Coordinates of N, CA and C in Angstrom, one line a residue:
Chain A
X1 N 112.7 114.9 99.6 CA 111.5 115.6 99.7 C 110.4 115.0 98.9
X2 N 109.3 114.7 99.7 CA 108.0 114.5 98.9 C 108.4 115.2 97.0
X3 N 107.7 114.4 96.6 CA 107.5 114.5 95.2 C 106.0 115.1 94.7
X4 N 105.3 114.2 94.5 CA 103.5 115.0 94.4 C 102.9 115.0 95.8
X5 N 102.4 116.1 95.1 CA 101.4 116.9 96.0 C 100.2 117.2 95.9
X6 N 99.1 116.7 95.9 CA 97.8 116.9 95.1 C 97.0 118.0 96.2
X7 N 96.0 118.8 95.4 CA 95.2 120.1 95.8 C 93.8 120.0 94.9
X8 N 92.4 120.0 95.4 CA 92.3 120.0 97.3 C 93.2 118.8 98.0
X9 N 92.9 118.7 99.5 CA 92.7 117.4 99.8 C 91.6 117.1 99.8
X10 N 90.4 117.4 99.7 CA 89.0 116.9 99.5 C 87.9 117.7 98.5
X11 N 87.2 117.1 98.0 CA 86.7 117.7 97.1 C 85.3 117.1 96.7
X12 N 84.0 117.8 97.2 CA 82.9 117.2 96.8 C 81.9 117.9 96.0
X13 N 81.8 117.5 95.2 CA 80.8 118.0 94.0 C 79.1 117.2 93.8
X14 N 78.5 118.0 92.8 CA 77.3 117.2 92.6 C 77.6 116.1 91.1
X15 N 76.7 115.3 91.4 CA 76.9 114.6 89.8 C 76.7 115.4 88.6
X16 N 77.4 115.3 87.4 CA 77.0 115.8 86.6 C 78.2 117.0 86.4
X17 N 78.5 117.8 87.4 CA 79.7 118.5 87.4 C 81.1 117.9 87.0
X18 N 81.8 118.8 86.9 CA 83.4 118.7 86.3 C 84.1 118.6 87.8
X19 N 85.2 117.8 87.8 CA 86.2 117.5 89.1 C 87.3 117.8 88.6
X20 N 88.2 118.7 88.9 CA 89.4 118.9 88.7 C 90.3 118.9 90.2
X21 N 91.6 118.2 89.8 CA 92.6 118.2 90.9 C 94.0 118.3 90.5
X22 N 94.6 118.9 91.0 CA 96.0 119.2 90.9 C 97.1 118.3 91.4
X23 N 98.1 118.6 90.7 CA 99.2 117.9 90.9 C 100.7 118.8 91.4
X24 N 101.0 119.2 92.8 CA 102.7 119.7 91.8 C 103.5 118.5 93.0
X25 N 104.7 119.1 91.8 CA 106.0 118.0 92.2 C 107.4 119.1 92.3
X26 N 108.7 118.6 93.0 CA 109.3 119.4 93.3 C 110.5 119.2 91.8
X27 N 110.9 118.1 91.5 CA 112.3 117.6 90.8 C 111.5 117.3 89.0
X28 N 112.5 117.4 88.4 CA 112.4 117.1 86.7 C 111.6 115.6 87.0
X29 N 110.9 115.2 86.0 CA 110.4 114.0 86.1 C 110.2 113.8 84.6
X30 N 110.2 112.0 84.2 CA 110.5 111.1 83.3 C 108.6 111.1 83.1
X31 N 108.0 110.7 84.0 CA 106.7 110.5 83.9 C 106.1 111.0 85.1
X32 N 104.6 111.1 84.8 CA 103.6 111.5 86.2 C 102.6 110.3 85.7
X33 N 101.9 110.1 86.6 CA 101.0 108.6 86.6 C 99.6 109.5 87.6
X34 N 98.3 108.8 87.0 CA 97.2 109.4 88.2 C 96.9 107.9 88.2
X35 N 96.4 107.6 89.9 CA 96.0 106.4 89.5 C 94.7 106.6 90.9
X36 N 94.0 105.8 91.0 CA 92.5 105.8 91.6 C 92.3 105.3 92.6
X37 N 91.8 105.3 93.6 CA 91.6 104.1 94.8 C 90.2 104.8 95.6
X38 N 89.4 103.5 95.4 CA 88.5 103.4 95.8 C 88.7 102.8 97.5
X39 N 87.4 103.1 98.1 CA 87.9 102.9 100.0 C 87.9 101.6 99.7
X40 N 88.7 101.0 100.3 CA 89.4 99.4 101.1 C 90.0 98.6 99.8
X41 N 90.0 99.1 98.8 CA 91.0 98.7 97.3 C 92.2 99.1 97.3
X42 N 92.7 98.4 96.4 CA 93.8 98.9 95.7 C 94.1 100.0 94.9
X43 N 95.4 100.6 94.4 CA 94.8 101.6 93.8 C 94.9 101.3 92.0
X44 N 94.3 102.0 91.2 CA 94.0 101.3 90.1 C 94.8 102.6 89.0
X45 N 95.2 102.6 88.1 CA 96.0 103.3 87.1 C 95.3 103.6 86.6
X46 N 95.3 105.1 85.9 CA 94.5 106.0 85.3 C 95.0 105.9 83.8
X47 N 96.3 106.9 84.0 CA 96.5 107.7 83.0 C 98.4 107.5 83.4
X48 N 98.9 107.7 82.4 CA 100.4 108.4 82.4 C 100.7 109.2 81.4
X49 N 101.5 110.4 81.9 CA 101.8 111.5 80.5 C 103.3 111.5 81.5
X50 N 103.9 111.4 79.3 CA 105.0 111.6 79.8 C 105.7 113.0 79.8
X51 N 106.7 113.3 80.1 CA 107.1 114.8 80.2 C 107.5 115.7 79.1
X52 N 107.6 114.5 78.2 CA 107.3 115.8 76.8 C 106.1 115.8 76.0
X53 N 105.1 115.3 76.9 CA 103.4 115.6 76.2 C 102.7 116.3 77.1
X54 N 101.8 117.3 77.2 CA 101.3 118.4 77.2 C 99.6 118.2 78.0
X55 N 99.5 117.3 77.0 CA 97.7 116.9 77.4 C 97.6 115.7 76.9
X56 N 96.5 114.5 77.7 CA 96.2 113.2 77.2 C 94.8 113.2 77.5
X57 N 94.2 112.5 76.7 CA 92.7 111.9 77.2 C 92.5 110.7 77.2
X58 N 91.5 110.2 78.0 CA 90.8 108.7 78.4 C 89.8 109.0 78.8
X59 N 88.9 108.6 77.7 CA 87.5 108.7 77.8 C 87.1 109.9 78.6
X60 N 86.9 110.7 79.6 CA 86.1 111.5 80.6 C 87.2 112.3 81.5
X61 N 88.4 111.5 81.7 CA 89.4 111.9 81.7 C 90.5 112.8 81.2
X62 N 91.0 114.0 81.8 CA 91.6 114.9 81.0 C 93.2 115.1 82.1
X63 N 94.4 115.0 81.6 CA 95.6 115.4 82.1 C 96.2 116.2 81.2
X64 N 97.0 117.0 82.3 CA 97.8 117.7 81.7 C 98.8 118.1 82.3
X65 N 100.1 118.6 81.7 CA 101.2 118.6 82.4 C 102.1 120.2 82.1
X66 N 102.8 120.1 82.7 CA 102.9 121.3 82.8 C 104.4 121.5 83.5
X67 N 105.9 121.1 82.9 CA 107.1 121.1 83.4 C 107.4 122.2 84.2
X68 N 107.0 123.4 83.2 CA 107.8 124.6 83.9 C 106.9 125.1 84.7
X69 N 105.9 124.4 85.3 CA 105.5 124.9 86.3 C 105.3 123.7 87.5
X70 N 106.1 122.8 86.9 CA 106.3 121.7 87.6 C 104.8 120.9 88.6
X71 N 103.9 120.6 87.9 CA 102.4 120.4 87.8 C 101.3 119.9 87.0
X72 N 100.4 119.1 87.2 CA 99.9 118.4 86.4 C 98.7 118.7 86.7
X73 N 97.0 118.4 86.5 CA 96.0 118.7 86.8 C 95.0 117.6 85.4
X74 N 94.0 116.6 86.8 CA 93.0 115.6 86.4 C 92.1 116.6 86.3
X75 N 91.3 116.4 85.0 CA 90.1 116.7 85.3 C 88.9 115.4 84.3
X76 N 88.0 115.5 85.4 CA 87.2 114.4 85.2 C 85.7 115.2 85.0
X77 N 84.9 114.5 83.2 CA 84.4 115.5 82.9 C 82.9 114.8 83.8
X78 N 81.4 115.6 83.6 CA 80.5 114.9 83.6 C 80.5 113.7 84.9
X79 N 80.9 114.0 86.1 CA 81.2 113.3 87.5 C 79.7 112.2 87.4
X80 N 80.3 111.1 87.8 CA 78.9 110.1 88.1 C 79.6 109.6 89.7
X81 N 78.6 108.9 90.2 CA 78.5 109.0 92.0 C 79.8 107.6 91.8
X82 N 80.1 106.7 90.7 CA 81.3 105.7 90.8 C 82.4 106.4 90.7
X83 N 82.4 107.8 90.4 CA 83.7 108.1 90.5 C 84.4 108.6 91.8
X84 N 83.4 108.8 92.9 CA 83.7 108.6 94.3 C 84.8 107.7 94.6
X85 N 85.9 108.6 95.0 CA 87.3 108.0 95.4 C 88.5 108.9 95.6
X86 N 89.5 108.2 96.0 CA 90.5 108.9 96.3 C 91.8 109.0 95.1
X87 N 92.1 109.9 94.7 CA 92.7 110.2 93.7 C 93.9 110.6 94.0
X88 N 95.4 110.0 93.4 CA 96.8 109.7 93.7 C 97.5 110.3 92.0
X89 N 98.5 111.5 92.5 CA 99.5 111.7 91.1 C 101.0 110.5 91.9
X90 N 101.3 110.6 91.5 CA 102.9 109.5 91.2 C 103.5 109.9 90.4
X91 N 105.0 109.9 90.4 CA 105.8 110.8 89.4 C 107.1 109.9 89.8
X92 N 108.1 109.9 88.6 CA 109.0 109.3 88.3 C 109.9 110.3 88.2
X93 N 111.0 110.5 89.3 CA 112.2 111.5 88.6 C 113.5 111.0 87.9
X94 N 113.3 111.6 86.9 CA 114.9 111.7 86.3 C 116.3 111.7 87.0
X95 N 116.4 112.1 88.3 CA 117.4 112.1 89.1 C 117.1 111.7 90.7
X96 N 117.6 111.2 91.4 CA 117.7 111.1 92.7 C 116.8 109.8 92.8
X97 N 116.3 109.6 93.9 CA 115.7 108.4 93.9 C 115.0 107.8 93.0
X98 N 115.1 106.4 92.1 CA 114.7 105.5 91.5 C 113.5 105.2 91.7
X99 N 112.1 105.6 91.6 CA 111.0 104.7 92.8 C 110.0 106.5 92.2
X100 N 108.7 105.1 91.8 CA 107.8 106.2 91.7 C 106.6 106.8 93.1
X101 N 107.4 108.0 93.0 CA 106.6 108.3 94.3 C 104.9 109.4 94.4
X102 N 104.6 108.4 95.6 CA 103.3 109.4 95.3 C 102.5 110.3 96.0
X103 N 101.5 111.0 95.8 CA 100.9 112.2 96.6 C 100.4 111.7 98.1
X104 N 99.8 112.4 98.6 CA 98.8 111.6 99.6 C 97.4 112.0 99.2
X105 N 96.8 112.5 97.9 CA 95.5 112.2 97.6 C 94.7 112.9 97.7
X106 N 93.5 113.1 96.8 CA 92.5 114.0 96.8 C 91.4 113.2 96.9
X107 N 90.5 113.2 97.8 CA 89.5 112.5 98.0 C 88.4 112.9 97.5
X108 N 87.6 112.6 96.7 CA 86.7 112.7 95.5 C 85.4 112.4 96.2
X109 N 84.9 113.2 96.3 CA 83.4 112.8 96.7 C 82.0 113.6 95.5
X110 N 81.2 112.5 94.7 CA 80.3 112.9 94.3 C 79.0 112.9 94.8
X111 N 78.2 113.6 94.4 CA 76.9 113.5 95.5 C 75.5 113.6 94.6
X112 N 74.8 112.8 94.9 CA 73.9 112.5 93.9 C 73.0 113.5 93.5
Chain B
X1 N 92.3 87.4 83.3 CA 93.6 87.6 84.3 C 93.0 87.9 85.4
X2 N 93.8 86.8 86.5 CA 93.5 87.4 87.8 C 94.0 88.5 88.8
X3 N 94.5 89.3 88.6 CA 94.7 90.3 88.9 C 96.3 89.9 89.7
X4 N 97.1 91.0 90.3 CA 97.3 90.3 91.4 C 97.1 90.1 92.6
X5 N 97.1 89.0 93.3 CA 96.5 88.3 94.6 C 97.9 88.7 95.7
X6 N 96.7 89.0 96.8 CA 97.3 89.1 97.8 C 96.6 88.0 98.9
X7 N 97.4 87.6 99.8 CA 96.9 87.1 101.0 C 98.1 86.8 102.3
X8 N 97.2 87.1 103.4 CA 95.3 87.2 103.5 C 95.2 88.4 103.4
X9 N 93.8 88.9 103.3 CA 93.3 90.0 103.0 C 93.3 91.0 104.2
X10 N 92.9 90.4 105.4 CA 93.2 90.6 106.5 C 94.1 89.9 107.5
X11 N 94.9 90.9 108.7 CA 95.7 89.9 109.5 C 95.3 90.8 110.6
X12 N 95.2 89.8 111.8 CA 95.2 90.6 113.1 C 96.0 89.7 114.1
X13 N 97.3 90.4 114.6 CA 98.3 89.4 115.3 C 98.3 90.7 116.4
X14 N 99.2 89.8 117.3 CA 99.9 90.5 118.7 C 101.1 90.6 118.5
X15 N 101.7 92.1 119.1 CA 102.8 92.1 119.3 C 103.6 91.2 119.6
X16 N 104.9 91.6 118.9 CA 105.8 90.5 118.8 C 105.6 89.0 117.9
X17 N 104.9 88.7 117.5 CA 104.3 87.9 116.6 C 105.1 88.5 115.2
X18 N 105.1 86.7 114.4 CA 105.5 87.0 112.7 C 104.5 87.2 112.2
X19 N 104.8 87.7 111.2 CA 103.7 87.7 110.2 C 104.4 87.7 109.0
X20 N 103.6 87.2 107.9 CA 104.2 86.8 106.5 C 102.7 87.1 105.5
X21 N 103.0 88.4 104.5 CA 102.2 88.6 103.6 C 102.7 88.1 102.4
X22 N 101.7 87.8 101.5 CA 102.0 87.0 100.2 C 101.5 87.5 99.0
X23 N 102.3 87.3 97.9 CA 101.7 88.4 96.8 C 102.2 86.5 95.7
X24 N 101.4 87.2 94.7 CA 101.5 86.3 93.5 C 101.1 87.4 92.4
X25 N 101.7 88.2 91.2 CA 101.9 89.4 90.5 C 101.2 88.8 89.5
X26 N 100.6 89.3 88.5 CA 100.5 89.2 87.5 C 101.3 88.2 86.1
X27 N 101.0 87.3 86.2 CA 101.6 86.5 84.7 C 102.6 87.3 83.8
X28 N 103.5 87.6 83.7 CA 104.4 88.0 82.6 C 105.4 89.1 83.1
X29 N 104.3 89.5 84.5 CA 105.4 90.8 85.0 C 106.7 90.5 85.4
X30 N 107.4 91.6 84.7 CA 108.8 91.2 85.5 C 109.1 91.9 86.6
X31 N 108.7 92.8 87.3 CA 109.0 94.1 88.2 C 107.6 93.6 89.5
X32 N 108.0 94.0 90.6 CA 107.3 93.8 91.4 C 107.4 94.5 92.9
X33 N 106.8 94.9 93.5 CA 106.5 96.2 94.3 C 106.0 96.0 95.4
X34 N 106.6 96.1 96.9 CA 106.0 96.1 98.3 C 105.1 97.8 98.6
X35 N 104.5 98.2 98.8 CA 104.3 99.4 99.8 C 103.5 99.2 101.1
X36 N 103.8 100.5 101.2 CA 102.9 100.4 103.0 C 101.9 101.6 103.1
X37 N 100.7 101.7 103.3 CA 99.6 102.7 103.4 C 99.4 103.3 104.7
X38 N 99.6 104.1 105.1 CA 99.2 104.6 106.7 C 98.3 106.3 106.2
X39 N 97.3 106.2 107.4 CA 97.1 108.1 107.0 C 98.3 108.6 107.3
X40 N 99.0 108.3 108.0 CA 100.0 109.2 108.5 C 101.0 109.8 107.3
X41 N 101.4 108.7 106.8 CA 102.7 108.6 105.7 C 102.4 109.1 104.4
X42 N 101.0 108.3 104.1 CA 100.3 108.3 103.1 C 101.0 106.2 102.4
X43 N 101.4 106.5 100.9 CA 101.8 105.1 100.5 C 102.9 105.2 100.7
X44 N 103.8 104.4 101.0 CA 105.4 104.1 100.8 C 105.9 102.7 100.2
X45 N 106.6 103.1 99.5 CA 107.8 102.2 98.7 C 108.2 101.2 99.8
X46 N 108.3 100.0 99.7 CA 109.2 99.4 101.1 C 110.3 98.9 100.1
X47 N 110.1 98.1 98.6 CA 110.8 97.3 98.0 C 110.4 96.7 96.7
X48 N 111.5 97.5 96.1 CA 111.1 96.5 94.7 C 112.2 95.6 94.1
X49 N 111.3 94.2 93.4 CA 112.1 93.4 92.7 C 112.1 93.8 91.2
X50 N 113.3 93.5 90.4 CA 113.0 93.0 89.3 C 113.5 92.0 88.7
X51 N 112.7 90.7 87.9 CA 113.6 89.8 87.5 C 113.8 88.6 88.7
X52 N 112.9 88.9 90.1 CA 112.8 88.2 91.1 C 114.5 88.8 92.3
X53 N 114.8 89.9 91.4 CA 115.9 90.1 92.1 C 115.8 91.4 92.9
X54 N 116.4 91.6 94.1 CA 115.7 92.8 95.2 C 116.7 94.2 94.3
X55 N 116.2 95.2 94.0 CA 116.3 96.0 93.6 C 117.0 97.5 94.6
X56 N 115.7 97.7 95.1 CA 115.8 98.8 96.0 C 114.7 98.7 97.2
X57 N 115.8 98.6 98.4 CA 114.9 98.4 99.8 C 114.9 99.5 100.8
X58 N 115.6 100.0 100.3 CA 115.8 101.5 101.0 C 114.8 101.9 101.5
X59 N 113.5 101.7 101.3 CA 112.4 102.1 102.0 C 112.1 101.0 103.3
X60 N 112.7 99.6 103.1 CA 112.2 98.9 104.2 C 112.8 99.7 106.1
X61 N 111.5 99.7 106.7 CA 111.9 100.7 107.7 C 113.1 100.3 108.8
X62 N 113.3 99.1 108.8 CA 114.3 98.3 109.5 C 114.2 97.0 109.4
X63 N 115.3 96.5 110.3 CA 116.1 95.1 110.0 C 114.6 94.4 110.3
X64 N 113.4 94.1 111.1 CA 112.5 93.5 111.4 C 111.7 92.9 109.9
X65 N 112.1 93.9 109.1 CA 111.2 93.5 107.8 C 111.9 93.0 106.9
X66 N 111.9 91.6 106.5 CA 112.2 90.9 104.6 C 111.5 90.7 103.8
X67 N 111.9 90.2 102.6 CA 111.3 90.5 101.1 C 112.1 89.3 101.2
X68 N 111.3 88.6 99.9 CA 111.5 87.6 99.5 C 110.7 87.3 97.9
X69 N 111.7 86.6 97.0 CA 110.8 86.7 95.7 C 111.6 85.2 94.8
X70 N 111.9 83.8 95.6 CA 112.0 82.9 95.4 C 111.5 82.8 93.3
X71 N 110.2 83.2 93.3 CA 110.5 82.9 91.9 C 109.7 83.5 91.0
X72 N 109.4 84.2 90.1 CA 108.6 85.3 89.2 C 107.3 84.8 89.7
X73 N 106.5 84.2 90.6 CA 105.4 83.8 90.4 C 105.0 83.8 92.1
X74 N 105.7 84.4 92.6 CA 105.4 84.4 94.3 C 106.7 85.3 95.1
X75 N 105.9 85.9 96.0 CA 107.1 87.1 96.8 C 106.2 86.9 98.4
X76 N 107.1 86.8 99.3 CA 106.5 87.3 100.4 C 107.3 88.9 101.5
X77 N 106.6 88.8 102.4 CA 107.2 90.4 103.0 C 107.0 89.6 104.5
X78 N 107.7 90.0 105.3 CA 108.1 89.2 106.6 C 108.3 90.2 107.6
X79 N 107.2 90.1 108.7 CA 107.5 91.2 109.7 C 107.9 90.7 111.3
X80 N 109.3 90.3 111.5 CA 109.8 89.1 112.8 C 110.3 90.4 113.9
X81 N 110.3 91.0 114.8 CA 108.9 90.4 115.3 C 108.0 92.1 115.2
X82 N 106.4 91.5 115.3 CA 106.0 92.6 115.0 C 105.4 93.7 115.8
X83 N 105.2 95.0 115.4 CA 105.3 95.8 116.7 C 104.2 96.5 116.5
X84 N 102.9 97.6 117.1 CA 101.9 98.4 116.9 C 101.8 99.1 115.5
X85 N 102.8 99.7 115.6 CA 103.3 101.3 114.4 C 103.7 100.0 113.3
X86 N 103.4 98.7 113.2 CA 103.2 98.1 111.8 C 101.7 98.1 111.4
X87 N 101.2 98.4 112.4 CA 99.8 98.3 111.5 C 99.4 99.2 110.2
X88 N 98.9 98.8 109.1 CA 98.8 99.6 107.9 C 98.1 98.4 106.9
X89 N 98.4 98.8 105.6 CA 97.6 98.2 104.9 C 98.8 98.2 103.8
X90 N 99.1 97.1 103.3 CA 100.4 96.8 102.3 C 99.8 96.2 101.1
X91 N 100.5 96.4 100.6 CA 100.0 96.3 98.5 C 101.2 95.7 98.0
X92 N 100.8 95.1 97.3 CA 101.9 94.5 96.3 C 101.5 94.9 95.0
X93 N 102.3 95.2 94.6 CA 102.2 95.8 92.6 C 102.8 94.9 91.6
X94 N 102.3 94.7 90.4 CA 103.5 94.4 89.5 C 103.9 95.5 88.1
X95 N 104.5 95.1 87.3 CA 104.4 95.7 85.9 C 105.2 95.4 85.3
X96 N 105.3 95.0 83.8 CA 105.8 95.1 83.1 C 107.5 95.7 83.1
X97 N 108.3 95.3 81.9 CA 109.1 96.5 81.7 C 110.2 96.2 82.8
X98 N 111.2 96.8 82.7 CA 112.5 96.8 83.8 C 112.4 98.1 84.9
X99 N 111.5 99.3 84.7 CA 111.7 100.1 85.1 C 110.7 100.4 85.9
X100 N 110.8 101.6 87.3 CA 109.6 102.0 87.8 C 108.4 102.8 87.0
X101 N 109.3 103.1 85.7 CA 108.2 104.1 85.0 C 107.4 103.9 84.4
X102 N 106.8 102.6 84.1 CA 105.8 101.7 84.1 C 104.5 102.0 84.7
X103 N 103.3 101.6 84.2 CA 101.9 101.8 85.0 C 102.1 100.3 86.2
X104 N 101.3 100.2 87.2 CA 101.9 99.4 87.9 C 100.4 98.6 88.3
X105 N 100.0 97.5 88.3 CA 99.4 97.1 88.9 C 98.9 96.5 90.4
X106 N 98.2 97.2 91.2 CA 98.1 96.6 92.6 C 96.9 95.9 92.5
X107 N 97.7 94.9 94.0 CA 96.6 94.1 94.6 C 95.5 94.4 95.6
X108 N 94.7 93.9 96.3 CA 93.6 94.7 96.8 C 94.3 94.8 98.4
X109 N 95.5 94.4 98.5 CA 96.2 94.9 99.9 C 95.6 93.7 100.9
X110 N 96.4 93.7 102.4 CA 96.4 93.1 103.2 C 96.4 94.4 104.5
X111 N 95.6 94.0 105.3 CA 95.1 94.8 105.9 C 95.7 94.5 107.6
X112 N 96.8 95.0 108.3 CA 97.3 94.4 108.8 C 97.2 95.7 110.2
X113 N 96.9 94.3 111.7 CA 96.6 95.2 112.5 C 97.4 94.7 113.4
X114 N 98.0 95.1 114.7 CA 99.3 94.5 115.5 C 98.9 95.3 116.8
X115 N 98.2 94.2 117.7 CA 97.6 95.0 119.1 C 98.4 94.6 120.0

């Protein structure tokens, strides 16, 4: 079974606003990863928290995790129009398949 | 650092035709990563190395697709022969470390279309 699951699938805001997106996953996991992709890129690594930390920051960036509700949630503070993109959790489980697997994305649209 | 390189950036072949994507990882990485992009699927795992050694292929979708990783500094992905439902956009990753739980770096993908 799919692993992450990101909520919305799309999401457009104005600049200047806060973006938050969700994460859930089904199985225990070692780590959750957010990582970025811009249209016709690659995707580029955010953030990792591991499962016994709670909340991390990077710059504008806020994660947090959430085991026993098996869930994580980006929030990105102060949105500028570069942060237009598609946004990916990935999660690493403890058991069953070896292989970090990932959402199918929230697509980030800011609007000037 | 040059990131890692993929090529070509684009492929446009005909059914039944080979095709051979190419990655060159990042300088130092030891771990290395095929996926496949579709709207449909979303990303998928096809294959990873570590140590130039094939790990886990369980994602490659059948016998038509190999992996290859001759030496830490080059890997290719081999599609004999190729069919519509391969068209997608494939990435190569690297990272650090022995394990998947690693931040992973990708390439800007190969964009592959099969009419």
């Amino acid at each position: 079974s799919q692993q992450g699951e990101e909520d919305p699938q799309a999401l457009s805001i104005q600049e200047g606003e806060n973006a938050t997106m969700n994460c859930s996953y089904k199985t225990s996991i070692n780590n959750l990863q957010w990582y970025r992709q811009n249209s016709g890129r690659g995707l580029v690594h955010l953030i990792l928290i591991r499962s016994n930390e709670r909340e991390k920051h990077s710059g504008r960036l806020r994660v947090t995790l959430d085991t026993s509700k098996k869930s994580s949630s980006l929030l990105i503070t102060a949105s500028r129009a570069a942060d237009t993109a598609s946004y990916f959790c990935a999660t690493w489980a403890i058991q069953g398949a070896q292989k970090l697997v990932f959402g199918q994305g929230t697509r980030l649209t800011i609007n000037p | 650092d040059a990131g890692v390189i993929q090529s070509p950036r684009h492929e446009v072949t005909e059914m039944g035709q080979e095709v051979t994507l190419r990655c060159k990882p990042i300088s130092g990485h030891n771990s290395l990563f095929w996926y496949r992009q579709t709207m449909m699927r979303g990303l998928e795992l096809l294959i990873y190395f570590n140590n130039n050694v094939p790990i886990d292929d369980s994602g490659m979708p059948e016998d038509r697709f190999s992996a290859k990783m001759p030496n830490a500094s080059f890997s290719t992905l081999k599609i004999q022969p190729s069919e519509p439902r391969d068209s997608a956009v494939y990435f190569c990753a690297s990272s650090t470390g022995t394990g998947l739980a690693w931040e992973q770096f990708f390439g800007p993908g190969t964009r592959l279309t099969v009419l």
